[in-house]
Short mmCIF file of C-alpha atoms in Angstrom, two decimals:
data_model
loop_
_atom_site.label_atom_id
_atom_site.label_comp_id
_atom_site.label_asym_id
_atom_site.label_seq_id
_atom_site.Cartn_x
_atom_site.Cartn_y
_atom_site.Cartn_z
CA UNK A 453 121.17 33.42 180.09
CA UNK A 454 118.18 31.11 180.25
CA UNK A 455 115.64 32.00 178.08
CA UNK A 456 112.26 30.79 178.63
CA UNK A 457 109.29 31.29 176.32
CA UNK A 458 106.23 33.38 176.73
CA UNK A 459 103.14 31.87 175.34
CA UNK A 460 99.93 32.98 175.44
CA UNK A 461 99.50 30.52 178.61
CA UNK A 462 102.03 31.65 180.72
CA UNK A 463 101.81 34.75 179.75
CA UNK A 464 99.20 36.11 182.59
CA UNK A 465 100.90 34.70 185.52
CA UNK A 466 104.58 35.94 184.15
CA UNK A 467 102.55 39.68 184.25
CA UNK A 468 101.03 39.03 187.69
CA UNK A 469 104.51 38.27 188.96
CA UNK A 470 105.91 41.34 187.42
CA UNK A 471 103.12 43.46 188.18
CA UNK A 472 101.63 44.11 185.38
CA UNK A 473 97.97 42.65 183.88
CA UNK A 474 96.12 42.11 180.66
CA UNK A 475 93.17 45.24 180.57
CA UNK A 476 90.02 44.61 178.50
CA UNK A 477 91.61 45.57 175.21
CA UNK A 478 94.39 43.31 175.57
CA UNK A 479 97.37 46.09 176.42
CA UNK A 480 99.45 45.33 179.07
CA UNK A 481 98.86 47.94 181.94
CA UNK A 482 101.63 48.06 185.53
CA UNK A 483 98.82 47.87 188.18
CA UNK A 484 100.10 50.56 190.39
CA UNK A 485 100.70 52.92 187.73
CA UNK A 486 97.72 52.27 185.15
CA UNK A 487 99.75 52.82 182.49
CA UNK A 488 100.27 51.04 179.48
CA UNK A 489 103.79 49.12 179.42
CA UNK A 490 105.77 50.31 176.35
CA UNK A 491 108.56 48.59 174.81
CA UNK A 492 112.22 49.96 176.17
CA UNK A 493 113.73 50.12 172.69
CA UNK A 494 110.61 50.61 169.89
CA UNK A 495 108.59 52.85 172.37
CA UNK A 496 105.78 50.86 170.95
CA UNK A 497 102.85 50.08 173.71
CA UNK A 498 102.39 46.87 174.47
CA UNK A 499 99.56 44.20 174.29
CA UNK A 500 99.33 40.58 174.81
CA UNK A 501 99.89 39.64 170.90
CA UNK A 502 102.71 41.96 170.40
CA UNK A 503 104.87 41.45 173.56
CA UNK A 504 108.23 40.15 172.95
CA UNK A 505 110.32 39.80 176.08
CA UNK A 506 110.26 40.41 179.96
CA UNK A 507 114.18 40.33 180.41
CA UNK A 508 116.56 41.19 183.20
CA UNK A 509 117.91 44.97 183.70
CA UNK A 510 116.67 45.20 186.09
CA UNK A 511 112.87 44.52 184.61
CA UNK A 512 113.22 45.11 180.19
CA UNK A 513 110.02 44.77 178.64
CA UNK A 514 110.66 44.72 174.69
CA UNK A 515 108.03 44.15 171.67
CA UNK A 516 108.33 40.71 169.63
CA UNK A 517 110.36 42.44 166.98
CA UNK A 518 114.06 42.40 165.33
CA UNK A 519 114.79 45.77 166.64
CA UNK A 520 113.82 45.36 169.98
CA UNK A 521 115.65 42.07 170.69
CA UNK A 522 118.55 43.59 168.69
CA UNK A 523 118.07 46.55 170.87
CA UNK A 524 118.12 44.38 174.07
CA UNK A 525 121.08 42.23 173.22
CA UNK A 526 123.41 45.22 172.10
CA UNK A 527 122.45 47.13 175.66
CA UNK A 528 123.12 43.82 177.66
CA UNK A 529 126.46 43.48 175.87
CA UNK A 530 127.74 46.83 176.16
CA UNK A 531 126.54 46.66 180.22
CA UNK A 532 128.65 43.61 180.92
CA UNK A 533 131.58 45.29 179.29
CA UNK A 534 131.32 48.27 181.52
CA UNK A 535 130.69 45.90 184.63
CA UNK A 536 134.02 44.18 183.91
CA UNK A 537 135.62 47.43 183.43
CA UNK A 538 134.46 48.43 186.65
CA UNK A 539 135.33 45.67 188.35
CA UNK B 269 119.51 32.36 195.42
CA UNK B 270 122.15 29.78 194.65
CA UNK B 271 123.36 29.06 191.03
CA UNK B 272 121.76 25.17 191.31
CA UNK B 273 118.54 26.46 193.18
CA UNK B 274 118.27 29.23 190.33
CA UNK B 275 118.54 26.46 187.82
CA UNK B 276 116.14 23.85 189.93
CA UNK B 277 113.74 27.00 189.76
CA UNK B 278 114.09 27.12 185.37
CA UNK B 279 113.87 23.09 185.31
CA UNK B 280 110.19 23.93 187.77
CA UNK B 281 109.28 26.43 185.36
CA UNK B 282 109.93 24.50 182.01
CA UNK B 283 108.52 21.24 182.94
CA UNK B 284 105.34 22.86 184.80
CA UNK B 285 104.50 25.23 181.46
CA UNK B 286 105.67 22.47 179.57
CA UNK B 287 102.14 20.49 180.96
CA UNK B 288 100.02 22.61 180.83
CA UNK B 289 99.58 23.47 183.66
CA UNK B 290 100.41 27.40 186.38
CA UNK B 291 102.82 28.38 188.05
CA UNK B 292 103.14 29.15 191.90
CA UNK B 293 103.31 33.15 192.11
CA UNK B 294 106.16 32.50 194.39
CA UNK B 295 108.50 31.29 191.94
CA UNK B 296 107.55 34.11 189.61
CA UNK B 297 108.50 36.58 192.00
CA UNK B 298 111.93 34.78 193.19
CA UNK B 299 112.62 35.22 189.07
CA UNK B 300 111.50 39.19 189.50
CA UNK B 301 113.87 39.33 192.55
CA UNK B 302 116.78 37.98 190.59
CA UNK B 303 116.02 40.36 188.00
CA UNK B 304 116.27 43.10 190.93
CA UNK B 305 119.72 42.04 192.14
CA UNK B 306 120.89 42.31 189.22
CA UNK B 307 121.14 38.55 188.12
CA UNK B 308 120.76 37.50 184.71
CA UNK B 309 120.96 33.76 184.21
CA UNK B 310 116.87 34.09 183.22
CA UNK B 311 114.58 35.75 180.66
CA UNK B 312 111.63 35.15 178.70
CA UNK B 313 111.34 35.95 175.35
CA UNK B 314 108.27 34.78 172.57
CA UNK B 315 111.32 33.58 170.06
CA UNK B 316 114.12 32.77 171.87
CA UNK B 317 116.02 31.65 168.93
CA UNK B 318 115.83 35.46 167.66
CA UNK B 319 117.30 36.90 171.41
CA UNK B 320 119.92 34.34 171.19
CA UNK B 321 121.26 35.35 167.77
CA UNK B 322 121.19 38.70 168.50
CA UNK B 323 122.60 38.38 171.99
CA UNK B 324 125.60 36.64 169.81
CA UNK B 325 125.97 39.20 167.50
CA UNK B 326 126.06 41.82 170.42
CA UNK B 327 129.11 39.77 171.80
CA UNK B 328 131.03 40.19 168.80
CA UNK B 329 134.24 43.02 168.22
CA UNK B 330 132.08 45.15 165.78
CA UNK B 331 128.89 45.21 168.09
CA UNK B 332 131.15 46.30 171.71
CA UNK B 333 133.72 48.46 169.89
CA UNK B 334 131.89 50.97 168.11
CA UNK B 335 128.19 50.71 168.45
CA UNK B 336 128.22 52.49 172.18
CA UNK B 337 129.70 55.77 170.14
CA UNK B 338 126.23 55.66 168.07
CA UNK B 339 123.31 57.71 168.73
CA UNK B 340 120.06 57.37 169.30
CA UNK B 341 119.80 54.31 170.82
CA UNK B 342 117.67 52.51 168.20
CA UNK B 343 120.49 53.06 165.65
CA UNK B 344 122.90 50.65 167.76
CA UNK B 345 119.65 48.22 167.06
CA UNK B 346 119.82 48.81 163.73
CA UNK B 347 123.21 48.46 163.07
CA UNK B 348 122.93 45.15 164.62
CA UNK B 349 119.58 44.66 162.76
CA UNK B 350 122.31 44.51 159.70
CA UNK B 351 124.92 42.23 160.78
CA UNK B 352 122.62 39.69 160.96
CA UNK B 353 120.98 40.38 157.43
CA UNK B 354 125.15 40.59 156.49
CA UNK B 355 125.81 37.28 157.95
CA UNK B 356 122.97 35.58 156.54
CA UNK B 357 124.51 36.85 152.63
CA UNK B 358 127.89 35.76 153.67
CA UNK B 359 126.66 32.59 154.76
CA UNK B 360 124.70 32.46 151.23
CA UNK B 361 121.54 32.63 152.85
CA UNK B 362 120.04 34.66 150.46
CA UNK B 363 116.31 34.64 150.93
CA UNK B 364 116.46 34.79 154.32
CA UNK B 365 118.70 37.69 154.27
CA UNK B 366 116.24 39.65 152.06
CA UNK B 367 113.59 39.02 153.94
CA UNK B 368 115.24 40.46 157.24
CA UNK B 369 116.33 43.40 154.92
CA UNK B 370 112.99 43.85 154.04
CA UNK B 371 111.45 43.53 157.40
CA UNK B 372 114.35 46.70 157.58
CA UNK B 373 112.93 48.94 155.41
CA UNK B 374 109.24 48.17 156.36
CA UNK B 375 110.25 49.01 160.05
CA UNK B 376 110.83 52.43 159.16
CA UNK B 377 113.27 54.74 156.35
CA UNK B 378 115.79 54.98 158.62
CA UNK B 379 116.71 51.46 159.41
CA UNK B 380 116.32 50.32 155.53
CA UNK B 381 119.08 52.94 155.02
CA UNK B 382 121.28 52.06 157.68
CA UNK B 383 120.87 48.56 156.39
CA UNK B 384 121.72 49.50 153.23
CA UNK B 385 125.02 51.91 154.06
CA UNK B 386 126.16 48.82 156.69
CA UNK B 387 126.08 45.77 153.86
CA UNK B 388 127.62 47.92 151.00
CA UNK B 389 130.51 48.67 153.64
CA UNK B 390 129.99 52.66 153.42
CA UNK B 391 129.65 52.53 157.34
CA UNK B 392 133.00 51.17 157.41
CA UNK B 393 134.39 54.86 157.10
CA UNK B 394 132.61 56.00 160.57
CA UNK B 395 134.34 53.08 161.93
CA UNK B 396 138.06 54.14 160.36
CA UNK B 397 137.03 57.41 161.65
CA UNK B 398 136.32 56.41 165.03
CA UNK B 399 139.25 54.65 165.41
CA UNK B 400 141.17 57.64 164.32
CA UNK B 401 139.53 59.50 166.92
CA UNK B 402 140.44 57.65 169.72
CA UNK B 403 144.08 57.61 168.91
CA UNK B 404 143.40 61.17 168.71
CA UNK B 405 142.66 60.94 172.60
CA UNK B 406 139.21 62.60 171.76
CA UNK B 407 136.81 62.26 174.84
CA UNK B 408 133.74 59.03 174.49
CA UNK B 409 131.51 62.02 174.41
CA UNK B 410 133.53 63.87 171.85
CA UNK B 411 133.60 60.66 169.59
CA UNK B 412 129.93 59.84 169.98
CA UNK B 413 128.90 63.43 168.74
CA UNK B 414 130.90 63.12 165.74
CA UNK B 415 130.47 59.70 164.58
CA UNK B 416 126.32 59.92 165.53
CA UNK B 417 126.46 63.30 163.50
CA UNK B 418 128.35 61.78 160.30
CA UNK B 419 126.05 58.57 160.92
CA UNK B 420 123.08 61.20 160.56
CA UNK B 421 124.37 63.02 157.30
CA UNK B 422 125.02 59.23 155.08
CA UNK B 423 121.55 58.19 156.54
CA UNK B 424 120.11 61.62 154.82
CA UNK B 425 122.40 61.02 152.25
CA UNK B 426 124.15 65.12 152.79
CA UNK B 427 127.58 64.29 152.92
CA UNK B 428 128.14 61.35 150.22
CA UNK B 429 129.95 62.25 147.38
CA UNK B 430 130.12 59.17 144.87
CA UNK B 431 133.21 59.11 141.87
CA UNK B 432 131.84 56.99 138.99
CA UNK B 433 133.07 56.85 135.44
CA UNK B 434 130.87 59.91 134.94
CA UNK B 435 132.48 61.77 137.81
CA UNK B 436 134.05 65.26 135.90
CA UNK B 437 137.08 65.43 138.17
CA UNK B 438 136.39 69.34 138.42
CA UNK B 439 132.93 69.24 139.90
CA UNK B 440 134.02 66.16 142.15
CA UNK B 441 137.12 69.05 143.36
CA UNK B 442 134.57 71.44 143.77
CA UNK B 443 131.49 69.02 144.96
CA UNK B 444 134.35 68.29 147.79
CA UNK B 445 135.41 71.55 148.76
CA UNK B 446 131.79 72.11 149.33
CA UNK B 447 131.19 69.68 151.52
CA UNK B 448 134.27 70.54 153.42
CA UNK B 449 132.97 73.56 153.95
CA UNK B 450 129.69 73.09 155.37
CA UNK B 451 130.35 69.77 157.48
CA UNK B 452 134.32 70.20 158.46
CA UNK B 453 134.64 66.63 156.66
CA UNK B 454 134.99 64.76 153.40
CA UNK B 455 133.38 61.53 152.14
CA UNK B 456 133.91 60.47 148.17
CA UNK B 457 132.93 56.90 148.21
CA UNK B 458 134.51 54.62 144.78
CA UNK B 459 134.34 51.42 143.82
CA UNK B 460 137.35 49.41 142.63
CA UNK B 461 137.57 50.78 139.17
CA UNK B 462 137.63 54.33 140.43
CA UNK B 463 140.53 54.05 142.05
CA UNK B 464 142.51 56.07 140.30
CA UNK B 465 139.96 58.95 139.99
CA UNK B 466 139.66 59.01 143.88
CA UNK B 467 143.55 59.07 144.21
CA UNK B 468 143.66 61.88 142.04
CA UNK B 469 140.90 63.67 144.01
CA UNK B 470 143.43 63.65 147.10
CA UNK B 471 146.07 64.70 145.08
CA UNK B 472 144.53 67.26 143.59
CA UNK B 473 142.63 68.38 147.16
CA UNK B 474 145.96 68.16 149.05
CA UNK B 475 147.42 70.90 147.04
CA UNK B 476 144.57 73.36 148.05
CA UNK B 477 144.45 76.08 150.79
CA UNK B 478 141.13 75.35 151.18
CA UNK B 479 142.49 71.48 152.88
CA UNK B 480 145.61 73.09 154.31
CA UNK B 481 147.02 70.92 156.63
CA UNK B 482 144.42 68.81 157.12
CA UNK B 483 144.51 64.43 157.12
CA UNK B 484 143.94 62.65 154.27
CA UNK B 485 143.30 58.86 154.25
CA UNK B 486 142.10 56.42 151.89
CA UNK B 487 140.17 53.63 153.58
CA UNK B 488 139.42 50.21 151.28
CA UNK B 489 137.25 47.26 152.64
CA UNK B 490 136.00 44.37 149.65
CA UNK B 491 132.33 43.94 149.86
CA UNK B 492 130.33 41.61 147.03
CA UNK B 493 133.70 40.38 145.50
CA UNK B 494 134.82 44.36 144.75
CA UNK B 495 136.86 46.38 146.34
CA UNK B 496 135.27 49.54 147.49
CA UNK B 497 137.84 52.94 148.69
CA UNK B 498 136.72 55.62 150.26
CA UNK B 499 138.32 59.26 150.19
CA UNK B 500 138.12 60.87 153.91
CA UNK B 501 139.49 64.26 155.09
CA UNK B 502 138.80 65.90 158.54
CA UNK B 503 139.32 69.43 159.98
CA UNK B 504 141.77 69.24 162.33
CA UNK B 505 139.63 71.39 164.44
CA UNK B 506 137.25 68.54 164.58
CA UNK B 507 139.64 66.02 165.51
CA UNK B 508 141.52 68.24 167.99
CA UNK B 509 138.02 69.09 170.05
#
């Protein structure tokens, strides 16, 4: 995988794509549901400073810490096991 | 999308953020419909360099084999929070291995534990145990419930019985039919110059109606330059679920 980094520049039009935008107080909100985006491993909600990843399975939004990208890696591994299995 | 006009469409993205300057809304979305199919040859991440060492752990024989029978989720993380922090030690990386150990325990009690039980090699019983589960012909299911629940009691620190030089070798007899009892296994950790009192703990167990019948095994690993053993016995009734 390609991994390209967020930065605080890129980081609004990477959310538009995704559908997601920065509110006032700098969490990360989906724009059709209004909620606050929470990271899929740490379950912690996510703003524009702590945001970590926007990764593919199908659409994995993890926090900027060890255990999430720990988290994310071990589930990604274990996926493309069972996809070979399967296949 | 094409492998080469998925890569043209990383070189775009790199070299546009790379000056400065946006990027068309349309190649954003090709990336989310990639992610939709099911592709992964993309991702974006705020430090790279940590996804990519974890994504290498992950890929590893320790990581695949037995962290899918752990449970929750964020335990899996954990464990591979701690091969890192184990890597960085065996590659004499000291400070930086404390510090990730750190980070461990500041993340939460649970994690600084697991951290802990994973580098002295006490997790490497749940491991024997798992493998001696699936030659049982237990169910994944079966094998997750078991391992996650023995995971669960060394995190809370309910089902470790330690043999030191102190150990009386009556209580430890006792301290293990105890634990027997209440959890349907046995766990009495020793370090290398134990060894003898842990032998003698089976021997003397083996011989009881209390652990008729049941398995016995002594598993060893060397962590630190010392040999560690560990004493494990299981109810058949556990093993034959």
């Amino acid at each position: 995988m390609e991994i390209l980094d967020i930065t605080d520049a890129n980081l609004p039009e990477l959310l538009e794509g995704f559908g997601k935008f920065v509110d006032k107080k700098g969490n990360i909100v989906d724009k059709k549901s209004n909620e606050q985006v929470v990271c899929r491993y740490t379950h912690t909600p996510l703003t524009k400073k702590n945001i970590g990843g926007i990764l593919p399975g199908s659409e994995i939004f993890i926090a900027n810490t060890d255990s999430a990208y720990a988290g994310y890696a071990l589930e990604a591994s274990i996926a493309d096991d069972e996809t070979q299995r399967d296949s | 999308m094409k492998l080469n006009e998925i890569l043209e469409l990383v070189t775009l993205l790199k070299d546009t953020w790379e000056h400065g300057k946006p990027v068309a809304q349309k190649h954003i979305k090709k990336i989310r419909e990639l992610f939709r199919q099911g592709k992964k040859n993309v991702g974006f991440a705020r430090n790279p360099k940590s996804l990519k060492v974890y994504m290498e752990l992950s890929k590893g024989q320790f990581a695949r084999r037995y962290a899918p029978y752990i449970r929750p989720t964020e335990y899996r993380g954990y464990l591979v929070q701690s091969l890192y922090v184990k890597k960085l030690y065996a590659e004499n990386k000291r400070a930086e291995g404390d510090k990730k150990r750190n980070q461990m325990h500041r993340q939460s009690p649970v994690a600084g534990r697991i951290c802990n039980l994973f580098t002295s090699g006490m997790l490497t019983a749940i491991w024997k145990q798992i493998d001696n589960m699936e030659e049982a012909g237990l169910s994944h299911d079966a094998i997750t419930g078991r391992s996650s629940q023995i995971l669960d009691d060394l995190i809370q620190d309910k089902s470790i019985i330690y043999v030191n030089q102190n150990s009386d070798a009556k209580e430890l007899v006792t301290m293990s039919i105890n634990a027997f009892k209440k959890q349907g296994y046995l766990m009495a950790f020793g370090a290398a110059s134990q060894t003898k009192k842990v032998e003698k703990l089976r021997d003397t167990l083996q011989e009881l109606p209390e652990f008729e019948g049941q398995r016995f095994e002594i598993i060893s690993w060397r962590e630190a330059e010392t040999d560690h053993y560990c004493l494990t016995a299981h109810s058949q009734a556990i093993i034959e679920d």
